[in-house]
Coordinates of C-alpha atoms in Angstrom, one line a residue:
Chain A
M3 CA -52.3 72.5 25.8
V4 CA -53.5 68.9 26.0
P5 CA -52.9 67.5 22.3
R6 CA -55.0 65.3 20.3
L7 CA -57.7 64.6 23.0
W8 CA -60.2 64.4 20.3
N9 CA -59.5 60.5 18.8
E10 CA -58.7 59.2 22.3
T11 CA -61.1 57.2 24.6
I12 CA -62.0 59.1 28.0
E13 CA -59.7 56.7 29.9
E14 CA -56.9 58.2 27.8
H15 CA -57.9 61.7 27.6
R16 CA -58.2 61.9 31.3
G17 CA -54.6 60.2 31.8
A18 CA -53.4 63.2 29.2
V19 CA -54.8 66.0 31.1
R20 CA -53.4 64.4 34.4
D21 CA -50.2 64.7 32.9
A22 CA -50.4 68.0 31.2
V23 CA -51.3 69.3 34.8
L24 CA -48.5 67.5 36.3
D25 CA -46.1 68.8 33.9
A26 CA -47.1 72.2 33.9
A27 CA -46.8 72.3 37.9
A28 CA -43.4 70.8 37.6
A29 CA -42.3 73.5 35.3
L30 CA -44.0 76.3 37.1
V31 CA -42.0 75.1 40.4
A32 CA -38.8 75.2 38.5
E33 CA -39.3 78.5 36.7
H34 CA -40.6 81.0 39.4
G35 CA -40.6 78.3 43.1
L36 CA -42.7 76.3 45.2
T37 CA -44.7 79.3 46.8
A38 CA -45.6 80.7 43.3
V39 CA -47.5 77.8 42.0
T40 CA -50.9 78.3 41.9
M41 CA -53.9 76.7 40.5
S42 CA -54.8 79.7 38.2
K43 CA -51.7 79.5 36.6
I44 CA -51.5 75.5 36.1
A45 CA -55.0 76.3 34.6
E46 CA -53.6 78.6 32.2
R47 CA -50.5 76.9 31.3
T48 CA -52.5 73.8 30.6
G49 CA -55.6 75.4 28.8
I50 CA -57.8 73.5 30.9
G51 CA -60.4 75.3 32.9
R52 CA -60.3 76.2 36.5
A53 CA -63.3 74.1 37.3
T54 CA -62.1 70.9 35.2
L55 CA -58.9 71.3 37.1
Y56 CA -60.5 71.0 40.4
K57 CA -62.2 67.6 39.5
Y58 CA -58.6 66.2 38.8
F59 CA -57.2 67.6 42.0
P60 CA -58.3 69.4 45.3
D61 CA -55.2 71.5 45.7
I62 CA -51.6 72.2 44.6
E63 CA -50.3 69.6 47.4
A64 CA -52.1 67.0 45.4
I65 CA -50.8 67.9 42.3
L66 CA -47.2 67.7 43.6
L67 CA -47.5 64.8 45.2
A68 CA -49.0 63.0 41.9
W69 CA -45.9 64.6 40.2
H70 CA -43.7 63.2 42.7
E71 CA -45.0 59.7 42.4
R72 CA -45.0 59.7 38.5
Q73 CA -41.2 60.8 38.8
I74 CA -40.6 57.9 41.2
A75 CA -42.6 55.2 39.1
G76 CA -40.2 56.9 36.1
H77 CA -37.1 56.0 38.2
L78 CA -38.2 52.4 39.2
Q79 CA -39.2 51.9 35.3
H80 CA -35.6 52.9 34.6
L81 CA -33.7 50.7 37.0
A82 CA -35.9 47.8 36.1
A83 CA -34.9 48.3 32.0
A84 CA -31.3 48.5 33.5
R85 CA -32.0 45.3 35.1
E86 CA -33.3 43.7 31.9
H87 CA -30.5 45.0 29.7
G88 CA -28.9 41.3 30.7
G89 CA -25.7 40.0 31.3
D90 CA -25.1 38.2 34.4
A91 CA -26.1 39.3 37.9
Q92 CA -23.1 41.1 38.5
A93 CA -23.5 42.9 35.5
R94 CA -27.3 43.5 36.1
L95 CA -26.2 45.2 39.8
A96 CA -23.7 47.3 38.1
A97 CA -25.9 48.7 35.4
V98 CA -28.7 49.4 38.2
L99 CA -26.4 51.0 40.3
E100 CA -25.0 53.2 37.5
V101 CA -28.3 54.3 36.5
Y102 CA -29.2 54.9 40.1
A103 CA -26.3 57.4 40.6
L104 CA -26.6 59.1 37.6
N105 CA -30.0 59.7 38.1
S106 CA -29.7 61.2 41.6
R107 CA -27.3 63.8 40.5
Q108 CA -30.4 65.3 38.3
R109 CA -32.8 64.9 41.4
H110 CA -34.5 67.7 42.7
G111 CA -33.7 69.4 45.6
G112 CA -34.4 72.1 48.3
E113 CA -37.9 73.2 49.4
L114 CA -39.7 70.9 47.0
A115 CA -37.5 67.9 48.4
A116 CA -38.3 68.6 51.9
M117 CA -41.7 68.8 51.5
L118 CA -42.3 65.6 49.4
H119 CA -40.0 63.4 51.0
Q120 CA -41.9 63.9 54.6
S121 CA -44.6 62.1 52.5
S122 CA -45.6 58.3 53.1
H123 CA -45.4 57.7 49.8
T124 CA -41.7 58.4 49.5
A125 CA -41.1 56.2 52.4
A126 CA -42.9 53.4 50.5
A127 CA -41.3 54.1 47.1
H128 CA -37.6 53.6 48.9
E129 CA -38.8 50.4 50.6
R130 CA -39.5 49.1 47.2
L131 CA -36.3 50.4 45.5
V132 CA -34.6 48.8 48.7
D133 CA -36.1 45.6 47.8
F134 CA -35.2 46.0 44.6
V135 CA -31.5 46.6 45.1
R136 CA -31.7 43.9 47.7
D137 CA -32.9 41.5 45.3
L138 CA -30.2 41.8 42.8
L139 CA -27.9 41.6 45.6
A140 CA -28.8 38.2 47.1
E141 CA -28.7 36.9 43.0
A142 CA -25.1 38.2 42.7
V143 CA -24.1 36.6 46.2
T144 CA -25.7 33.2 44.9
A145 CA -23.5 33.8 41.9
G146 CA -20.4 34.4 44.3
T147 CA -19.7 37.7 43.2
V148 CA -20.8 39.7 46.1
R149 CA -19.8 39.1 49.8
R150 CA -21.9 36.8 51.8
D151 CA -20.8 37.8 55.4
V152 CA -23.1 40.9 55.5
P153 CA -27.1 40.6 55.2
S154 CA -28.6 41.4 51.7
A155 CA -30.6 43.9 53.1
E156 CA -27.8 46.0 54.9
L157 CA -25.6 45.5 51.7
A158 CA -28.5 47.2 50.0
A159 CA -28.7 50.1 52.3
Y160 CA -25.0 50.7 52.3
C161 CA -25.4 50.6 48.6
L162 CA -27.9 53.2 48.3
S163 CA -26.6 55.6 50.9
A164 CA -23.0 55.6 49.4
L165 CA -24.7 56.6 46.2
S166 CA -26.4 59.2 47.5
A167 CA -23.2 61.2 47.2
A168 CA -23.7 61.4 43.5
R169 CA -26.1 64.5 44.2
T170 CA -22.7 66.7 45.7
L171 CA -20.7 65.2 42.7
P172 CA -19.5 67.5 39.9
S173 CA -19.5 65.3 37.1
D174 CA -20.9 61.7 35.4
A175 CA -17.2 60.5 35.4
S176 CA -16.9 61.3 39.2
V177 CA -20.4 59.3 39.5
R178 CA -19.1 56.4 37.7
R179 CA -15.7 56.3 40.0
L180 CA -18.5 56.1 43.1
V181 CA -20.1 53.8 41.4
T182 CA -16.7 51.5 41.0
V183 CA -15.8 52.1 44.7
T184 CA -19.2 51.4 46.1
L185 CA -19.1 47.9 44.0
A186 CA -15.3 47.6 45.4
G187 CA -17.1 47.6 48.9
L188 CA -19.2 44.4 48.0
R189 CA -16.9 42.0 46.8
P190 CA -16.2 38.9 48.5
A191 CA -13.7 39.1 51.4
S192 CA -10.6 37.7 50.1
Chain B
M68 CA -29.8 74.6 88.9
V69 CA -26.3 75.7 88.1
P70 CA -24.0 74.5 90.1
R71 CA -21.0 75.8 92.0
L72 CA -21.2 79.4 90.6
W73 CA -19.9 81.4 93.0
N74 CA -15.9 80.3 93.0
E75 CA -15.8 80.6 89.4
T76 CA -15.0 83.5 87.1
I77 CA -17.4 85.5 85.2
E78 CA -16.4 83.7 81.7
E79 CA -16.8 80.2 83.5
H80 CA -20.2 81.5 84.9
R81 CA -21.3 82.5 81.5
G82 CA -20.1 79.1 80.1
A83 CA -22.2 77.4 83.2
V84 CA -25.1 79.1 82.4
R85 CA -25.3 78.6 79.0
D86 CA -24.7 74.7 79.2
A87 CA -27.2 74.5 81.8
V88 CA -29.9 76.2 79.5
L89 CA -28.7 74.1 76.4
D90 CA -28.8 70.6 78.5
A91 CA -32.6 71.8 79.7
A92 CA -33.9 72.9 76.1
A93 CA -32.4 69.5 74.9
A94 CA -33.9 67.6 77.7
L95 CA -37.8 69.7 77.4
V96 CA -37.1 68.6 73.3
A97 CA -36.7 65.0 74.1
E98 CA -39.6 64.9 76.6
H99 CA -42.1 66.9 75.4
G100 CA -41.2 67.3 71.7
L101 CA -39.9 70.9 69.8
T102 CA -43.3 72.8 70.0
A103 CA -43.8 72.4 73.7
V104 CA -40.5 74.1 74.7
T105 CA -40.8 78.0 76.0
M106 CA -38.4 80.3 77.2
S107 CA -40.3 80.2 80.7
K108 CA -40.1 76.7 80.8
I109 CA -36.4 76.7 80.3
A110 CA -36.1 79.2 82.8
E111 CA -37.8 77.3 85.5
R112 CA -36.1 74.0 84.8
T113 CA -32.2 75.8 85.1
G114 CA -33.7 77.9 88.0
I115 CA -32.3 81.4 86.0
G116 CA -34.8 84.2 85.8
R117 CA -36.5 84.7 82.7
A118 CA -34.9 88.2 82.4
T119 CA -31.2 86.5 82.7
L120 CA -32.2 84.0 80.5
Y121 CA -32.8 86.6 77.7
K122 CA -29.9 88.1 78.2
Y123 CA -28.0 85.2 76.9
F124 CA -30.5 83.9 74.1
P125 CA -33.3 85.9 72.4
D126 CA -35.4 83.1 71.4
I127 CA -35.9 79.3 71.4
E128 CA -34.4 79.2 67.8
A129 CA -30.8 80.3 69.4
I130 CA -31.1 78.2 72.0
L131 CA -31.2 75.1 69.8
L132 CA -28.9 76.4 67.3
A133 CA -26.5 77.0 69.8
W134 CA -26.9 73.2 71.4
H135 CA -26.5 71.7 67.9
E136 CA -23.4 73.4 67.6
R137 CA -22.1 72.3 70.8
Q138 CA -23.7 68.5 69.6
I139 CA -21.3 68.8 66.5
A140 CA -18.5 70.3 68.3
G141 CA -18.8 67.2 70.8
H142 CA -18.8 64.8 67.6
L143 CA -16.1 66.4 66.2
Q144 CA -13.8 65.9 69.3
H145 CA -14.8 62.1 69.5
L146 CA -13.5 61.8 65.8
A147 CA -10.0 63.6 66.6
A148 CA -9.8 61.8 69.6
A149 CA -10.5 58.6 67.8
R150 CA -7.7 59.7 65.4
E151 CA -5.3 60.5 68.4
H152 CA -5.4 57.1 69.6
G153 CA -3.3 56.0 67.2
G154 CA -1.8 53.3 64.9
D155 CA -1.2 53.6 61.1
A156 CA -2.8 55.7 58.5
Q157 CA -5.3 52.7 58.2
A158 CA -6.3 51.9 61.7
R159 CA -6.6 56.1 62.4
L160 CA -9.4 55.8 59.7
A161 CA -10.9 52.7 60.3
A162 CA -11.2 54.1 63.7
V163 CA -12.8 57.4 62.9
L164 CA -15.2 55.8 60.5
E165 CA -16.4 53.8 63.1
V166 CA -17.0 56.2 65.7
Y167 CA -18.7 58.4 63.3
A168 CA -20.9 55.3 62.3
L169 CA -21.6 54.6 65.8
N170 CA -22.3 58.1 66.5
S171 CA -24.7 58.4 63.4
R172 CA -27.1 55.4 64.8
Q173 CA -27.7 57.9 68.2
R174 CA -28.6 61.5 66.3
H175 CA -31.3 63.0 66.9
G176 CA -34.5 62.9 64.1
G177 CA -37.3 64.2 63.1
E178 CA -38.6 67.8 63.4
L179 CA -35.6 69.2 65.2
A180 CA -33.3 67.9 62.9
A181 CA -35.3 69.2 60.2
M182 CA -35.1 72.4 61.4
L183 CA -31.5 72.5 62.2
H184 CA -29.8 70.6 59.3
Q185 CA -31.5 74.0 57.2
S186 CA -28.8 76.3 59.1
S187 CA -25.2 77.5 57.4
H188 CA -23.6 76.5 60.2
T189 CA -24.9 72.6 59.6
A190 CA -23.6 73.1 56.5
A191 CA -19.7 74.5 57.5
A192 CA -19.7 71.7 60.1
H193 CA -20.3 69.2 57.5
E194 CA -17.6 70.5 55.4
R195 CA -15.0 70.5 58.4
L196 CA -16.1 66.9 58.5
V197 CA -16.0 66.2 54.8
D198 CA -12.5 67.9 55.3
F199 CA -11.4 65.9 58.5
V200 CA -12.0 62.5 56.5
R201 CA -10.5 63.7 53.5
D202 CA -7.2 64.5 55.3
L203 CA -7.2 61.0 57.1
L204 CA -7.9 59.3 53.6
A205 CA -4.9 60.8 51.8
E206 CA -2.5 60.1 54.8
A207 CA -3.6 56.6 53.8
V208 CA -3.6 56.6 50.2
T209 CA 0.3 57.7 50.7
A210 CA 0.4 54.9 52.8
G211 CA -0.8 52.7 50.2
T212 CA -3.7 51.5 52.1
V213 CA -6.6 53.5 50.3
R214 CA -7.1 53.5 46.4
R215 CA -5.2 56.0 44.2
D216 CA -7.4 56.3 41.2
V217 CA -10.3 58.4 43.0
P218 CA -9.8 61.6 44.3
S219 CA -9.6 61.9 48.1
A220 CA -12.6 64.4 48.6
E221 CA -14.8 62.0 46.6
L222 CA -13.7 59.1 48.9
A223 CA -14.5 61.1 51.9
A224 CA -18.2 62.2 50.2
Y225 CA -18.5 58.1 49.9
C226 CA -17.5 57.4 52.8
L227 CA -19.7 59.7 54.8
S228 CA -22.6 59.2 52.6
A229 CA -22.4 55.0 53.2
L230 CA -22.0 55.5 56.7
S231 CA -25.3 57.5 56.8
A232 CA -26.8 54.4 56.4
A233 CA -26.1 53.8 60.3
R234 CA -28.9 55.3 61.0
T235 CA -31.1 52.9 59.6
L236 CA -29.5 49.9 61.1
P237 CA -30.8 47.7 64.0
S238 CA -27.6 47.2 65.9
D239 CA -24.3 48.0 66.6
A240 CA -23.2 44.7 65.0
S241 CA -24.8 45.8 61.7
V242 CA -23.0 49.2 61.9
R243 CA -19.6 47.7 62.1
R244 CA -20.3 45.5 59.3
L245 CA -21.4 48.8 57.5
V246 CA -18.0 50.0 58.5
T247 CA -16.0 46.8 57.3
V248 CA -18.0 47.1 53.6
T249 CA -17.3 50.7 53.5
L250 CA -13.5 50.2 54.1
A251 CA -13.1 47.8 51.4
G252 CA -14.6 50.0 49.0
L253 CA -11.5 52.3 49.6
R254 CA -9.2 49.2 49.2
P255 CA -6.1 49.7 46.4
A256 CA -7.6 48.2 43.1
S257 CA -5.9 45.0 42.6

């Protein structure tokens, strides 16, 4: 059900409907798998009429792409929040990498990931992420806490690849060790 | 054409035919893409009759899987050779990681990779690779050149993930920098 529609503006209403549709689709995928999700089931679960649903999204794929975009935006907001939590350049870098790695552990896998990761918006989101980390690294290079013998863009690729191992790790403690090792690779060559 | 069949044993003959089929399939995929490869084209290119070809492989997928298994075996042999090239535990580790990273740059991508990487033999090969690197790391831990505050299996996952960034790097020089940074992460905590 879409809550509290009556005293919201139309724009807010539309946002709430969209969000409810994306939530329902994600829940249905989690419960029954990708192929079991239909427009009818999403309509039923949200309490939105099928005709209305089709005014928002032409098909399941559009819904899942929109859901994925919302997930990515949420991840980037978490990373931006971790950066704002302050400290010096090195502390900000460490905080962002830890949030990224811990998030990676909970990320979706399997057939849905395979479908979504082919899409161009995923590539664009990955580029934004690389740029975000590269900027943090450049600040830490200036502060003298990160090595300056390797270009920041290459260090960003190293960080994100290294931390992708978080997906296979069994615990948050092991993910934190991974972040420690990854940060150690960034230290200025002695 | 399959060369020098006549004075080989039957087993060698079969091996040569298999290799010729795998080479032809890989060449056809590289030239025309995955969907353009057919059993007829492979028969034509190798000079093997279609009926004979079907005695070796039931379909294209079986051929591509066999080709991929051969590629993986070749990669693992390269890594084993790099390990044998000697020096101490740290030198062997560094040599193996460099060969792995440089190989990664040339690895296949796209639709073929997507198909092959779903298969169970790829998962098994990845496990063998992780074990191989973990053993090298354990030797270096004993030698005192790699940190002992993180389990070797986690360090192996870190190494292989970090070096997978090689795929996106523009040059062998940038890959060597990636190896340097990755190795720096492994140093004993000071």
